[in-house]
C-alpha cells in the first residue's frame, strides 16, 4: 500500500504546471523515503528530476518500493478538481493498477475522489552524479522567468556567462542583440530576493532558450531558484521547495566552433 | 408604451452573459407584471426561463402585454455600451418595431442611447408546471461552477446524486473517474455560503455536462444557486436574484440501460 | 553622438504600444531640441506625430540632427526587456548604423543592453500646419477608449458631433444605431476627469471607427486626451504627456453625399 497526504495539495498542481510541457508520460518512483521522478523530455535533450521527501508529507506510508507510470497531461486535468486550499491524498494499492487522488476542503464540506489508471512506461534510470559546479548563481525565480521570456522574443539561444560580479544572459536574432546582467545583490531584506554568485571559475555556456522558458514554468514553486554551471557539464536549474524536496532540470550546452573560440 | 428603468443596469449584462451561449434569438414577454422570457436552446434540449418582476424596477410601465423578439448576440454587443455603474432604461413604443436602450452614468455626464430593430421569432410557449421535487440542494454558485468546469475536463456526462448528507457529482472518461461530494454545511457566517439539502427521496440522475457548464455562466447573478431534482423530471438549476426575479434552466436527464439499473 | 536617458523608461514602452499597430517602420528625427517622429499608417490614411522634448529627459545630448529608421515591431520586442520601473537610455553613435538601448533597474542590480540595426526608410516630411479648430473637446482618455471600443462592436464609422453642451459619438450597423453623449462636466475633483468643450462653431464629422480604436491604444500615456475638429480639416486626437511632449493622430473625415446633406 502507498498513501501520502499533503496539507497544501496545491503544491502538486504547481509541480505539474512545470512538468507537463516538458514530459507527457513518466514513472513516479515510490519508496519508503519519498516520491521521485526522473524523465527526459520528448526530444531527449533535457532531463527533469523531481524529489519529494516522505517525511515532509502529513502522512506517508510506502510498504514496498514501486514504480507507477502516469500520463502527466491527464494528471493535470485531474488536478483541476483540487481547490487551491484543499488537502491532497494519493493512494495506490499494490495489487491494483490505478491510483486514487482525494482532495478535501479545509472546511471538510467538499470531498473529491478521482481514480486514474496507471500506465506501463519504458524508461531507463540515468544516474545523475552529484557534481560540483564552477559557478552557482541564486536569484529570484520571477526575475529568471522574466529574463528568459524577454530574450526569447529576440533570439533562439541564450549564452549564460558568470563572473564574480554577476550573471549575464545574452541572445541575438534578426531583431538585434541583447545582454541582461544581474549583479550580485544581498541588500534586500528578504533573502529570497537576493542574487548571489558562488564562483570557482568564470564560465560561459550557450543553451537552447526555449528549454529555459519551459523550466521557468516552475517559478511558482519557490521564490528563489539556482543555476549551476560547469564547462564540461549540463546546466542544472533548480527550484528547491524548502523541506519538501526539489525539482531540477538539466540541459546540455550547445557546442559549436564559434563558442569554442569564445571560451578559449 | 413599455418603459422600464433599472438602477443597476449591470444586471441585464450579467443575465445576457448567461443566456447568449444557450439561446441566440428569443421573445421577451412584456406584461404589466414584469418581463419574462422562455426559450429552448438551439439543440432543443435545454429550456431557459427568465423572470424579472415589474415592481423591482425603478420605473416600470407596460400599457399592454406584448412579445418582442430580439437577437441576443446583438443585444450583448449593444450592452457593451453600458458602463458597469450605469442605469439602464428600456423603451418600446407599441407602434414601432424597435426597442431603445438608454444607459446613463451616475454622474449624469454620459448618456448612451441605442436603438435595435425587433425580430419576428416563432416560438411556442411551453407550460412549465410548478413541480415539487424529490431533492433540492442549495449551494454557492461559484462552487457549482467550479465543479462542473473541473469535471468537464474529465468526462462528458455528469451523474448527480443527492442523499441527506449532500450532493455528489460524478463523471468518467479516458482520463479517469471522478466523484465530487459537497456535504450539507451551514456553519459559515454568510447564508449564501451554506450548502443545504432538502430531501424527500434520494435521487440519482445523469445529464450532459456541457449544459451545466453553460448554466453556470449565470454565476455572477447570485451568490447561491439551487439544483432541484426528481426521478421523473428535468433538473431545474436556478439563480434567484433577490426581489428582482430569477433565471431557471431545465434539462432532461439522460436515460440509458445502465443508469436504469443503477437506480433500481 | 546621441544619448538620452529617461527615468521612467516605461514611457517609451507605452508610446510604442500606441504606435506599433499603426506604423511598422518609421524614422525618428533626433535634434538638439528633442526626438520627433512623423509617419503615415500603412494604408496612408492616418498620420501620427510624436514629439519628446530634449529638456524633459534626465540627460539629453544630440551633437547633430539625424534621422534614424527603425522597425517598430522589433523595437516593441526589444522593449520587453525593460522592467516597468527601469530607467532607459538610448545611445546612437553618429558613425554607426545601430542604436543601443540600456535598461537599468532602480536598485542597479539589473542591467540590460540591447543593440538594434537601423534601417533606411524613405519618408517625406509632411508639414502639419498649426491649425485653429472649430471645436476642441478634452475628456478622460479611458472614457474615449471605452466609447470607441463599444461602438466598434456595432458599426464601422463614427460620426462625431460637438455642440456647446458636449460631444456625441454615433454609429450604426446591422445590430442597431447608437449615440453616446459626453456632457461638459467639471465637477470632479481631479482635472484629468473633467470633460470640457471649447467651441467656435458646432461641427459634425464622420470617421472610420477602427482608426479611433487604434489611436486609443495610447490611453495609458495620459489621463486626459483631446479631440480637435474643424469642418475642413482632419481631426486631431492628442495625448499630451505633461512637460515631456505629446503624441498626435490626424485622420481625414469621410466625405459622402449623405453627410454633406447633414452638414448643410
mmCIF file of N, CA and C in Angstrom, chain A residues 74-75 77-78 80-82 107-117, chain B residues 143 146 150-151 153-154 174-183 185 188:
data_model
loop_
_atom_site.group_PDB
_atom_site.id
_atom_site.type_symbol
_atom_site.label_atom_id
_atom_site.label_comp_id
_atom_site.label_asym_id
_atom_site.label_seq_id
_atom_site.Cartn_x
_atom_site.Cartn_y
_atom_site.Cartn_z
ATOM 1 N N UNK A 74 -3.039 14.040 -18.457
ATOM 2 C CA UNK A 74 -4.268 13.617 -17.775
ATOM 3 C C UNK A 74 -4.225 13.976 -16.293
ATOM 4 N N UNK A 75 -3.071 13.768 -15.677
ATOM 5 C CA UNK A 75 -2.938 14.091 -14.257
ATOM 6 C C UNK A 75 -3.220 15.580 -14.016
ATOM 7 N N UNK A 77 -5.217 17.471 -15.749
ATOM 8 C CA UNK A 77 -6.668 17.662 -15.839
ATOM 9 C C UNK A 77 -7.357 17.256 -14.543
ATOM 10 N N UNK A 78 -6.905 16.125 -13.990
ATOM 11 C CA UNK A 78 -7.494 15.612 -12.748
ATOM 12 C C UNK A 78 -7.245 16.597 -11.609
ATOM 13 N N UNK A 80 -7.184 19.658 -11.636
ATOM 14 C CA UNK A 80 -8.092 20.810 -11.646
ATOM 15 C C UNK A 80 -9.222 20.648 -10.645
ATOM 16 N N UNK A 81 -9.536 19.408 -10.293
ATOM 17 C CA UNK A 81 -10.613 19.168 -9.320
ATOM 18 C C UNK A 81 -10.189 19.544 -7.907
ATOM 19 N N UNK A 82 -8.932 19.847 -7.711
ATOM 20 C CA UNK A 82 -8.456 20.245 -6.384
ATOM 21 C C UNK A 82 -8.551 21.748 -6.225
ATOM 22 N N UNK A 107 -12.650 23.150 5.219
ATOM 23 C CA UNK A 107 -13.884 23.141 5.999
ATOM 24 C C UNK A 107 -14.519 21.747 5.995
ATOM 25 N N UNK A 108 -13.885 20.805 5.278
ATOM 26 C CA UNK A 108 -14.339 19.411 5.203
ATOM 27 C C UNK A 108 -15.740 19.273 4.619
ATOM 28 N N UNK A 109 -16.170 20.291 3.851
ATOM 29 C CA UNK A 109 -17.501 20.176 3.255
ATOM 30 C C UNK A 109 -17.435 19.775 1.786
ATOM 31 N N UNK A 110 -16.220 19.693 1.229
ATOM 32 C CA UNK A 110 -16.077 19.219 -0.147
ATOM 33 C C UNK A 110 -15.091 18.070 -0.160
ATOM 34 N N UNK A 111 -15.469 17.001 -0.822
ATOM 35 C CA UNK A 111 -14.639 15.802 -0.880
ATOM 36 C C UNK A 111 -14.621 15.323 -2.320
ATOM 37 N N UNK A 112 -13.464 15.357 -2.963
ATOM 38 C CA UNK A 112 -13.375 14.896 -4.351
ATOM 39 C C UNK A 112 -12.443 13.711 -4.424
ATOM 40 N N UNK A 113 -12.857 12.697 -5.162
ATOM 41 C CA UNK A 113 -12.058 11.484 -5.289
ATOM 42 C C UNK A 113 -11.950 11.144 -6.760
ATOM 43 N N UNK A 114 -10.723 11.042 -7.252
ATOM 44 C CA UNK A 114 -10.532 10.742 -8.672
ATOM 45 C C UNK A 114 -9.651 9.520 -8.804
ATOM 46 N N UNK A 115 -10.067 8.580 -9.666
ATOM 47 C CA UNK A 115 -9.281 7.381 -9.894
ATOM 48 C C UNK A 115 -8.712 7.408 -11.314
ATOM 49 N N UNK A 116 -7.411 7.186 -11.414
ATOM 50 C CA UNK A 116 -6.763 7.142 -12.731
ATOM 51 C C UNK A 116 -6.105 5.787 -12.926
ATOM 52 N N UNK A 117 -6.195 5.273 -14.152
ATOM 53 C CA UNK A 117 -5.478 4.042 -14.488
ATOM 54 C C UNK A 117 -3.977 4.351 -14.591
ATOM 55 N N UNK B 143 -19.078 27.558 -6.347
ATOM 56 C CA UNK B 143 -18.647 26.180 -6.150
ATOM 57 C C UNK B 143 -19.256 25.267 -7.224
ATOM 58 N N UNK B 146 -17.336 25.847 -10.413
ATOM 59 C CA UNK B 146 -16.012 25.235 -10.401
ATOM 60 C C UNK B 146 -16.102 23.726 -10.633
ATOM 61 N N UNK B 150 -14.483 21.733 -13.709
ATOM 62 C CA UNK B 150 -13.429 20.757 -13.451
ATOM 63 C C UNK B 150 -13.788 19.396 -14.036
ATOM 64 N N UNK B 151 -15.026 18.966 -13.804
ATOM 65 C CA UNK B 151 -15.428 17.645 -14.286
ATOM 66 C C UNK B 151 -15.443 17.597 -15.809
ATOM 67 N N UNK B 153 -13.385 18.599 -17.814
ATOM 68 C CA UNK B 153 -12.099 18.261 -18.428
ATOM 69 C C UNK B 153 -11.831 16.759 -18.301
ATOM 70 N N UNK B 154 -12.703 16.067 -17.597
ATOM 71 C CA UNK B 154 -12.534 14.608 -17.443
ATOM 72 C C UNK B 154 -13.572 13.835 -18.271
ATOM 73 N N UNK B 174 -11.667 9.024 -20.509
ATOM 74 C CA UNK B 174 -10.389 8.350 -20.739
ATOM 75 C C UNK B 174 -9.402 8.650 -19.617
ATOM 76 N N UNK B 175 -9.520 9.839 -19.069
ATOM 77 C CA UNK B 175 -8.583 10.313 -18.057
ATOM 78 C C UNK B 175 -8.724 9.538 -16.742
ATOM 79 N N UNK B 176 -9.974 9.231 -16.385
ATOM 80 C CA UNK B 176 -10.224 8.557 -15.124
ATOM 81 C C UNK B 176 -11.669 8.739 -14.698
ATOM 82 N N UNK B 177 -11.916 8.464 -13.439
ATOM 83 C CA UNK B 177 -13.262 8.552 -12.882
ATOM 84 C C UNK B 177 -13.216 9.502 -11.697
ATOM 85 N N UNK B 178 -14.166 10.454 -11.639
ATOM 86 C CA UNK B 178 -14.122 11.441 -10.566
ATOM 87 C C UNK B 178 -15.474 11.557 -9.868
ATOM 88 N N UNK B 179 -15.426 11.703 -8.569
ATOM 89 C CA UNK B 179 -16.610 11.953 -7.751
ATOM 90 C C UNK B 179 -16.322 13.168 -6.885
ATOM 91 N N UNK B 180 -17.198 14.171 -6.918
ATOM 92 C CA UNK B 180 -17.023 15.309 -6.013
ATOM 93 C C UNK B 180 -18.276 15.444 -5.157
ATOM 94 N N UNK B 181 -18.078 15.398 -3.852
ATOM 95 C CA UNK B 181 -19.209 15.466 -2.927
ATOM 96 C C UNK B 181 -19.187 16.778 -2.159
ATOM 97 N N UNK B 182 -20.326 17.479 -2.152
ATOM 98 C CA UNK B 182 -20.478 18.661 -1.306
ATOM 99 C C UNK B 182 -21.420 18.299 -0.189
ATOM 100 N N UNK B 183 -20.907 18.389 1.038
ATOM 101 C CA UNK B 183 -21.719 17.989 2.189
ATOM 102 C C UNK B 183 -22.564 19.146 2.677
ATOM 103 N N UNK B 185 -23.699 21.919 4.845
ATOM 104 C CA UNK B 185 -22.825 22.718 5.713
ATOM 105 C C UNK B 185 -23.463 24.089 5.931
ATOM 106 N N UNK B 188 -21.031 28.373 7.997
ATOM 107 C CA UNK B 188 -20.475 29.665 7.606
ATOM 108 C C UNK B 188 -21.369 30.806 8.076
#
